[in-house]
XYZ file of C-alpha atoms in Angstrom:
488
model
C 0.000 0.000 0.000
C 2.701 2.357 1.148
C 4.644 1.763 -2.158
C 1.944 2.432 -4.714
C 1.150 5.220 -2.595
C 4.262 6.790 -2.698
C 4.033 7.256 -6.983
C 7.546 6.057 -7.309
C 6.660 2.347 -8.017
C 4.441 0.185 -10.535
C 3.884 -2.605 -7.967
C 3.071 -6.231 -9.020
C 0.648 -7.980 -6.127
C 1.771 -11.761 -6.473
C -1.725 -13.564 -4.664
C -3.569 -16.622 -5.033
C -6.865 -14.586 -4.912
C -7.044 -12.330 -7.597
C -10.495 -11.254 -6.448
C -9.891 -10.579 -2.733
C -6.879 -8.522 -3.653
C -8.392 -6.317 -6.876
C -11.820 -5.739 -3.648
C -9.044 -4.910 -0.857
C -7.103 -2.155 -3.784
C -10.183 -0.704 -4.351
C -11.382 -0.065 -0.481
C -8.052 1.303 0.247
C -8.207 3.652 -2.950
C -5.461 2.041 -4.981
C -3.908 3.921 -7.978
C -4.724 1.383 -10.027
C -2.314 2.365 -12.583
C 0.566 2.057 -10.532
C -0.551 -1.632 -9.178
C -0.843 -4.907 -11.022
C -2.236 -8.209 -9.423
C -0.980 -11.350 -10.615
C -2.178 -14.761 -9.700
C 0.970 -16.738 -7.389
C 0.165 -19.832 -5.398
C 3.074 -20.622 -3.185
C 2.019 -24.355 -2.927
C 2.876 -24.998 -6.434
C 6.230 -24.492 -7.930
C 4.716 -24.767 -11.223
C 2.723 -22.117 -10.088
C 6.242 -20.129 -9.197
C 7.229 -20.663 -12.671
C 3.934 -19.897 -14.182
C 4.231 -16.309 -12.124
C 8.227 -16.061 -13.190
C 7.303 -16.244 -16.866
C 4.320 -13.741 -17.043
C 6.404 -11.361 -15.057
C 8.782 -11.621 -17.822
C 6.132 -10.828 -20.620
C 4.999 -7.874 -18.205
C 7.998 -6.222 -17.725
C 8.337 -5.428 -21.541
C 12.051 -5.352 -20.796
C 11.718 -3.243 -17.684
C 13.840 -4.574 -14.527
C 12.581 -5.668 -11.584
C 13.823 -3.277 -8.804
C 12.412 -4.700 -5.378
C 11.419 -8.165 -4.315
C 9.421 -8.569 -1.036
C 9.284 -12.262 -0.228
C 6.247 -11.104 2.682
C 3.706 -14.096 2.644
C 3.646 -16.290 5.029
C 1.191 -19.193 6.812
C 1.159 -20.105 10.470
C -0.287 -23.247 11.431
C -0.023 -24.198 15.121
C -2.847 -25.640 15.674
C -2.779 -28.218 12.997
C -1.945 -32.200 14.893
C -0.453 -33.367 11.487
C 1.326 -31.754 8.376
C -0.322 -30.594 5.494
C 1.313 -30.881 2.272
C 1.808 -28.826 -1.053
C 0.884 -29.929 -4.217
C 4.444 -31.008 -4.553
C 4.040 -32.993 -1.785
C 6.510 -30.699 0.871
C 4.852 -29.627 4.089
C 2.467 -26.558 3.452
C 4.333 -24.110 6.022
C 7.828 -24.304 5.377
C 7.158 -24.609 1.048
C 4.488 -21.350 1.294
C 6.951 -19.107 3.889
C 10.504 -20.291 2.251
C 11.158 -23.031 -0.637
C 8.619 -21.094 -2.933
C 10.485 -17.675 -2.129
C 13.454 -19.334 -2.456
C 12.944 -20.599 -6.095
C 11.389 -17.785 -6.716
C 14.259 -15.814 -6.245
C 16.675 -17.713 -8.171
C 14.759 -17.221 -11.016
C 14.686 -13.294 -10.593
C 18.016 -12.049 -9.601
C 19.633 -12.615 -12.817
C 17.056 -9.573 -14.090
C 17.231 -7.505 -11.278
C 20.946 -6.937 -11.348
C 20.396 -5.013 -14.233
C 18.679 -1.901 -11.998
C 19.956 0.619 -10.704
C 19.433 -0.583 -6.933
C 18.014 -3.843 -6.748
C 16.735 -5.078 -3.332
C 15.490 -8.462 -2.119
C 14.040 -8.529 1.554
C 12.497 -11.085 3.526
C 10.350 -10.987 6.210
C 11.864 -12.742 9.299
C 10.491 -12.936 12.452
C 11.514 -12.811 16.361
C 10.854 -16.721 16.251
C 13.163 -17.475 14.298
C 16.048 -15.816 16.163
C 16.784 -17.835 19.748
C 18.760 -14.895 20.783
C 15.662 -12.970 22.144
C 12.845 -14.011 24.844
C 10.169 -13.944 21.675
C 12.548 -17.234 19.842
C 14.949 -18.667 22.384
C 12.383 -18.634 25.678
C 9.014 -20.263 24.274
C 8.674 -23.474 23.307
C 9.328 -24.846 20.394
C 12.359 -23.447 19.743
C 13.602 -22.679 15.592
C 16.262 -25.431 15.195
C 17.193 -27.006 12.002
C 19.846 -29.255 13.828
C 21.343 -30.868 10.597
C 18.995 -30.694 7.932
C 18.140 -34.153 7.850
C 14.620 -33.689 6.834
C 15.635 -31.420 3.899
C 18.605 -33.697 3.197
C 16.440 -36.754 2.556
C 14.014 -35.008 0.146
C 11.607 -33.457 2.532
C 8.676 -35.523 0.623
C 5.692 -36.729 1.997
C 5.792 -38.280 4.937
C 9.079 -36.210 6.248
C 7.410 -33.027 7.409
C 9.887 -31.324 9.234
C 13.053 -29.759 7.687
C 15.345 -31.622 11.075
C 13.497 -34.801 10.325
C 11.739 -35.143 13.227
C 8.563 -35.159 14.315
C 5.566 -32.455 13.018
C 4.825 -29.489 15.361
C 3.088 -26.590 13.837
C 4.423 -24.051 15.249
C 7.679 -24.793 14.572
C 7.494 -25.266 11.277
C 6.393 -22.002 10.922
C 9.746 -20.558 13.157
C 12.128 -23.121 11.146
C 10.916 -21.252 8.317
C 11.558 -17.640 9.376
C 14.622 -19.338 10.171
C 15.613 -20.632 7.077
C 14.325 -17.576 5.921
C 17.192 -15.246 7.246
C 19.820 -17.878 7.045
C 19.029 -17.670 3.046
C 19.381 -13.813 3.296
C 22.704 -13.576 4.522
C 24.180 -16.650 2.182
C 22.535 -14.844 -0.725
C 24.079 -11.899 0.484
C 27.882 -13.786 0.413
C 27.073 -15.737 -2.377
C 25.563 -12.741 -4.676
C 25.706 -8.964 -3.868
C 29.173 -8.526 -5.085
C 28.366 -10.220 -8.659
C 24.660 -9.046 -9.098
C 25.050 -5.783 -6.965
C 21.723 -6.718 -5.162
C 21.191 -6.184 -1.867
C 19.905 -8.975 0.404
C 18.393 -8.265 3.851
C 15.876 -9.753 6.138
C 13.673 -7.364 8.473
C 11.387 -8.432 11.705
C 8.553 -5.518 11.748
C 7.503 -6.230 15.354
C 4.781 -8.351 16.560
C 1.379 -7.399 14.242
C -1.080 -9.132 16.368
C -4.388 -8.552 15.006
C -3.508 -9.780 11.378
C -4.820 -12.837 9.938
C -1.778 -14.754 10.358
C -3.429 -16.247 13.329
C -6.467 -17.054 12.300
C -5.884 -20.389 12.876
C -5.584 -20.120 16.418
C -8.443 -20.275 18.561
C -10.797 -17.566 19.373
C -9.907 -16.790 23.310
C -6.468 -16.289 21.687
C -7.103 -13.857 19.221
C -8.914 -12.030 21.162
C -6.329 -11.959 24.477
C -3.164 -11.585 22.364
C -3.153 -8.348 21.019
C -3.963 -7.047 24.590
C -1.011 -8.900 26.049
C 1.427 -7.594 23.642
C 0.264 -3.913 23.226
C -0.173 -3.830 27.824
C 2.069 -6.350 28.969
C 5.349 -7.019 26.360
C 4.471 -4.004 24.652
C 6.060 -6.110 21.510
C 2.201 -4.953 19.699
C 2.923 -3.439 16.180
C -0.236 -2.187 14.171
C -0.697 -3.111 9.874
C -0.369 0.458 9.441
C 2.777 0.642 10.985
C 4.488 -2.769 9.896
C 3.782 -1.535 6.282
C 5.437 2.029 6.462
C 8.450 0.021 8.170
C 8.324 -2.715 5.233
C 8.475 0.078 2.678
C 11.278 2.129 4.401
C 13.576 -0.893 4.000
C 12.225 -1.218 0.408
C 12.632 2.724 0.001
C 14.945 4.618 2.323
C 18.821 4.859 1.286
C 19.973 3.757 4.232
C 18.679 0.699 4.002
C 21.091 -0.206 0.850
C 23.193 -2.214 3.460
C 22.920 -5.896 2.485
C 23.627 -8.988 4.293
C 22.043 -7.064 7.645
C 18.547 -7.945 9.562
C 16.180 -4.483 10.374
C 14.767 -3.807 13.465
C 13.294 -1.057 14.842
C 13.628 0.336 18.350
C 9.841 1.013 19.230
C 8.525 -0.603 22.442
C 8.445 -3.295 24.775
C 10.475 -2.991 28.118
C 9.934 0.673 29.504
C 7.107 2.725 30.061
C 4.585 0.668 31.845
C 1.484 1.457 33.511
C -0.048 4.811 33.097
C 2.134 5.522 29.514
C 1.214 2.528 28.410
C -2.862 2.813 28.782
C -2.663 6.917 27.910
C -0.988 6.021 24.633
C -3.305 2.308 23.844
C 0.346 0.473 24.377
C 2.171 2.620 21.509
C 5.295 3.311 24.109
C 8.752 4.123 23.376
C 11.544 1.561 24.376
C 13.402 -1.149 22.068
C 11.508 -3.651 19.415
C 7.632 -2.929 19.517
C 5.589 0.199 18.344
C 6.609 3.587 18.419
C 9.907 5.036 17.435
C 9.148 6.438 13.973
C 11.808 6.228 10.611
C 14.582 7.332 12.577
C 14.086 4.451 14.913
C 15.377 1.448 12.323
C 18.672 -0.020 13.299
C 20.624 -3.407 12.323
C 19.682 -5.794 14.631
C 21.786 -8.685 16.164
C 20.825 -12.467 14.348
C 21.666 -16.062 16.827
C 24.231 -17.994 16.464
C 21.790 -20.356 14.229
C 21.171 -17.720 11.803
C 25.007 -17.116 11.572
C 25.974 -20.881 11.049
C 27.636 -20.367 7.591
C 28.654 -24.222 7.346
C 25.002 -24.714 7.428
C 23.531 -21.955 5.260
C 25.780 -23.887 2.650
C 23.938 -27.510 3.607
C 20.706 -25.465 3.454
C 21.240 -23.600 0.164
C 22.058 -27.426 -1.436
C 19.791 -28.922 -0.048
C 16.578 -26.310 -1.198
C 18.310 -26.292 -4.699
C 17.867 -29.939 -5.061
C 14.565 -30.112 -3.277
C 13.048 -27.152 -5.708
C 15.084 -27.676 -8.624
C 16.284 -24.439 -8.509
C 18.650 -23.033 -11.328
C 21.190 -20.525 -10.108
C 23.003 -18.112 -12.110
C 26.882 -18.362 -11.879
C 27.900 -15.797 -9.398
C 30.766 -14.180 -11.913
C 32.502 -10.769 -10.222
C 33.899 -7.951 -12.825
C 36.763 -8.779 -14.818
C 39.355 -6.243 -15.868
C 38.896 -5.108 -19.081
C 42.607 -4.557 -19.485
C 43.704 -5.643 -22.524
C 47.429 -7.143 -21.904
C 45.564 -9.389 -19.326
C 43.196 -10.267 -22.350
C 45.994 -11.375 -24.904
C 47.840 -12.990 -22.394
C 44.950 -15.328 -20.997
C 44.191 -15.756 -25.029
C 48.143 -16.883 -25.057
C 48.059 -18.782 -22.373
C 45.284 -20.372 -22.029
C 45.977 -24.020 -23.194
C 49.000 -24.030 -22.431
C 47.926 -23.610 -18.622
C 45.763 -26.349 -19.244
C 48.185 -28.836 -20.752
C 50.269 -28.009 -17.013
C 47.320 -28.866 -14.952
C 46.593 -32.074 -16.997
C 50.164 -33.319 -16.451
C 50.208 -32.378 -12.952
C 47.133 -33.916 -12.530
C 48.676 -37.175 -14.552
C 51.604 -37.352 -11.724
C 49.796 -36.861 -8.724
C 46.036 -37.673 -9.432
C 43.175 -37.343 -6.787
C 41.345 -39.619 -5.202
C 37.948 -40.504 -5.031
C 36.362 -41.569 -1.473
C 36.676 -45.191 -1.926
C 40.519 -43.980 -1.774
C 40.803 -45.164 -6.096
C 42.726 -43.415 -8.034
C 40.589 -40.360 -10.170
C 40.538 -41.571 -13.653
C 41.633 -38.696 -16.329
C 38.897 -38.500 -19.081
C 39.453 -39.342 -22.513
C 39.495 -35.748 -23.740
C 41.968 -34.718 -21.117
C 44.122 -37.831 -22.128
C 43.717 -37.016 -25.891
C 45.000 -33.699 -24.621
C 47.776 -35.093 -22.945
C 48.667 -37.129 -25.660
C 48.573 -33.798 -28.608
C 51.056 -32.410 -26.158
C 53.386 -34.753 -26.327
C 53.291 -35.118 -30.007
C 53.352 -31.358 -30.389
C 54.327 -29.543 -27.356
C 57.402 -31.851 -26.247
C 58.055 -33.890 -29.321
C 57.875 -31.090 -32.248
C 58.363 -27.883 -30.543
C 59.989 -29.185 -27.269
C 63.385 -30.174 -29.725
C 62.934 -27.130 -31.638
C 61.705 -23.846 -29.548
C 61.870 -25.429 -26.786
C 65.530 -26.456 -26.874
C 66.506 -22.161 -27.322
C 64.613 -21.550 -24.672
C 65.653 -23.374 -22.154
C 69.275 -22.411 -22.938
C 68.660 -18.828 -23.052
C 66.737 -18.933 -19.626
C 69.690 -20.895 -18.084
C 72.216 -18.053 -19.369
C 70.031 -15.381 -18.881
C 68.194 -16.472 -15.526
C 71.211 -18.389 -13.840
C 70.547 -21.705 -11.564
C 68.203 -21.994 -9.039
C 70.304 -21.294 -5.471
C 70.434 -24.352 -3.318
C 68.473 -22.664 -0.330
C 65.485 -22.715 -2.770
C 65.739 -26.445 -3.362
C 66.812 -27.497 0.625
C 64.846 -27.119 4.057
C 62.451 -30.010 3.629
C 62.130 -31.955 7.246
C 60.815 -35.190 5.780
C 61.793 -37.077 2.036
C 59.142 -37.419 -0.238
C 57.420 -40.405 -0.166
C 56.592 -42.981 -2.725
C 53.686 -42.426 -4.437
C 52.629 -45.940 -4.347
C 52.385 -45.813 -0.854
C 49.241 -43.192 -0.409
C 47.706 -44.812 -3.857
C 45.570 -47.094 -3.990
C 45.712 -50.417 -6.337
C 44.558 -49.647 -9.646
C 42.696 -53.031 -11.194
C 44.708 -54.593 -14.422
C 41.979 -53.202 -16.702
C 42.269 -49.476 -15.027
C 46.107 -49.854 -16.028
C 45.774 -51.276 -19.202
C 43.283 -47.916 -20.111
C 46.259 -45.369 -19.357
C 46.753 -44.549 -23.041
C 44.523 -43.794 -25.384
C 43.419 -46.420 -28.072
C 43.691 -44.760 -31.011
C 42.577 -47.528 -33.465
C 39.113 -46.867 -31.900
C 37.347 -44.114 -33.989
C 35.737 -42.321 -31.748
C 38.466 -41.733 -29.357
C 40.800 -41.325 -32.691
C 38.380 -38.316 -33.518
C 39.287 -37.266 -29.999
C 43.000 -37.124 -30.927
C 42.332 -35.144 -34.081
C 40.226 -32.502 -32.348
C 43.441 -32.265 -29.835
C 46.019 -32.150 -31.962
C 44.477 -29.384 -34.288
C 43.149 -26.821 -31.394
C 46.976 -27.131 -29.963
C 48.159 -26.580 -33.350
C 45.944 -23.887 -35.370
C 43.234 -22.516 -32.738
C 45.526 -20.003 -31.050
C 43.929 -21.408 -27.469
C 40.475 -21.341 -28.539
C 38.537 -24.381 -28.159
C 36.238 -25.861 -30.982
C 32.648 -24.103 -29.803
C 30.369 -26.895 -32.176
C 29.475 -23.793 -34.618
C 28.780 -24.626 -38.216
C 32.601 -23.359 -39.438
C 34.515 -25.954 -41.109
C 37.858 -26.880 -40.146
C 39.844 -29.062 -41.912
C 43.952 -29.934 -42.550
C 46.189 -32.134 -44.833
C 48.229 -34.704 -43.412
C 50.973 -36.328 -45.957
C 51.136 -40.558 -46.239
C 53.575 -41.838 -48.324
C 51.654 -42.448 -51.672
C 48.738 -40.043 -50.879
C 47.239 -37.506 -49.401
C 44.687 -37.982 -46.628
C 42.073 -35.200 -45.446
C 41.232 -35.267 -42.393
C 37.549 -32.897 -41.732
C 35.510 -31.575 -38.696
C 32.477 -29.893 -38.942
């Protein structure tokens, strides 16, 4: 509301009630022609895509400047999960997996604004470092993913893998939620230049995120958070705090979590009734724009080993596709002829280091080289070493000895232990592993291999054969005839 208000956005409503929404615009006197509803239903990732790909069409080419992952279910009540149509449980694919594909299928287009923003709603809950998350029970703990690891399909409901409590699915989800926000941030805001941030707008008690709860509650709640915490925050008021961190300048910082110091734990008694609860003090109503301030996240939300697990593990569970995270490259253009120069030639060095002291799977076998890399390794030989190695090579290595001089001996002593043999750290390779060292070059695929090898070391200056149309093609001499040899 506050930012089509404001005149400065075109905002796109993402619901699954296209109705509700276009009868709620019109009571609060929407400018309709700065607002756009869309139909989104977060239990769906089809649905996710289906919104992705008409915001595309939309946009007409236009990028997307803000994106407010806000909605959000709370289910305490419930004795058993309820589950997507992807069959995930309802609370923790609605409030987080749904954001979180969404998201990855967004940011590529929003780097290209001017200052692109995603922010997610948090929540209290999901931080243990406060009375709100770490004092009532259940507490937001993700332990180590095992839920999430193992699918997190029908019947695993809860993203630890244990055992279904409402409630905190709905924390584990905030949770999750500003884990996400500060790996994004790590992962992303230096490549995309978008800034990630997570924000808890206080305690909005009379909303319909508890409608689920029974009636004593809703009716008791607000009263004990406005009189007694003082944690109550009006809609009005959450929303102008949402849009300030969508808005203000100063809230540009990403990889930070927005509070705002408003209320609970001074002022009590007479203040609090003169003013209906609205009292100054530190995380509730009150305090105004000037009042926002980066707020301390747990120890949970901070867990970077696990925001890694996490991030993996809600890739593979919503197929996500994530855009390679590539920072600016100097344009300078020695650094570009040299890379074009050296390019294979760095390659051919990793291959042969890679040939002498190979890796190891974590059976402890021996990491088998490809058959391109050994086709590689075999052009170098014939080319590198055998042709120009007696040729080029030969000056060269004089002229560095003369001109260079010999390595001193303190370079080449100091070791406190002799190498070991190889053979002793390696594990045995099988007869038939051996016997596959070389390539066979009286097979014709692998002989096509060779070719391809042999002719990008020879006559592609470093650049690799890209599969276009070109033709490519060389003579080699036989002894009565001529053969072609021809790629296309």
């Amino acid at each position: 509301k506050n930012l089509v208000a404001s005149g400065d956005y075109h905002v796109i409503g993402a619901v699954r009630d296209a109705d509700k929404m276009e009868a709620v615009a019109e009571i609060d006197g929407f400018n309709m022609d700065n607002f756009h509803i869309m139909d989104l239903e977060l239990n769906s990732f089809a649905s996710v895509h289906a919104f992705c790909d008409e915001l595309s069409e939309y946009q007409l080419g236009k990028p997307l400047d803000r994106l407010i992952c806000n909605a959000g279910v709370y289910q305490p009540s419930l004795p058993h999960a309820k589950w997507s149509v992807d069959g995930h449980e309802q609370t923790m694919q609605i409030n987080f997996l749904s954001h979180f594909l969404m998201i990855s299928r967004l940011i590529d287009d929003m780097k290209q604004a001017s200052d692109p923003r995603v922010i997610m709603v948090g929540s209290v809950t999901g931080n243990d470092n406060t009375v709100g998350g770490g004092g009532v029970y259940p507490i937001a703990d993700l332990k180590q993913l095992d839920g999430f690891k193992a699918g997190f399909e029908n019947p695993v409901a809860m993203a630890d893998g244990y055992g279904f409590i409402g409630a905190k699915a709905y924390k584990d989800s905030k949770l999750c939620l500003m884990m996400m926000s500060n790996f994004l941030h790590s992962k992303f805001n230096k490549s995309h230049g978008i800034t990630f941030s997570s924000i808890y707008p206080g305690c909005i008690a009379e909303t319909p995120l508890f409608r689920e709860k029974r009636a004593w509650f809703r009716k008791y709640f607000p009263i004990f958070m406005k009189y007694i915490t003082g944690g109550f925050v009006g809609v009005e008021e959450a929303g102008q705090r949402l849009f300030q961190v969508a808005h203000d300048p100063r809230c540009s910082k990403s990889g930070v979590y927005w509070s705002w110091n408003g209320g609970p734990r001074e002022g009590r008694g007479a203040a609090a009734l003169e003013k209906g609860g609205q009292i100054s003090g530190g995380g509730g109503a009150g305090g105004g724009w000037d009042s926002i301030y980066v707020n301390d996240q747990s120890d949970k939300v901070n867990n970077l080993e696990l925001c890694v697990d996490l991030f993996q593990a809600a890739t593979k569970i919503t197929d996500a596709q994530w855009p390679s995270a590539k920072t600016f490259t100097s344009p300078c253009p020695t650094l570009k002829v040299i890379t074009a120069v050296s390019t294979n030639m760095i390659a051919r060095e990793e291959l042969k280091r890679m040939e002498d002291r190979p890796g190891f799977n974590e059976d402890g076998s021996v990491v088998q080289l490809t058959k391109r890399k050994k086709a590689a390794l075999v052009a170098d030989k014939v080319i590198v070493q055998g042709v120009l190695g007696n040729t080029v090579g030969r000056v060269g290595r004089v002229a560095g000895r003369l001109l260079l001089g010999r390595i001193p001996d303190t370079a080449k002593n100091g070791s406190f232990q002799e190498e070991k043999p190889l053979d002793d750290v390696v594990a045995p390779i099988s007869d038939e592993t051996a016997a596959s060292k070389y390539i066979d070059v009286i097979d014709e695929g692998e002989k096509s291999i060779l070719e391809d090898e042999i002719f990008d070391q020879v006559f592609s200056n470093g650049n690799k054969d890209d599969g276009s149309s070109k033709e490519r093609e060389w003579k080699v001499g036989e002894l009565e005839k001529e053969k072609k040899l021809a790629s296309v």
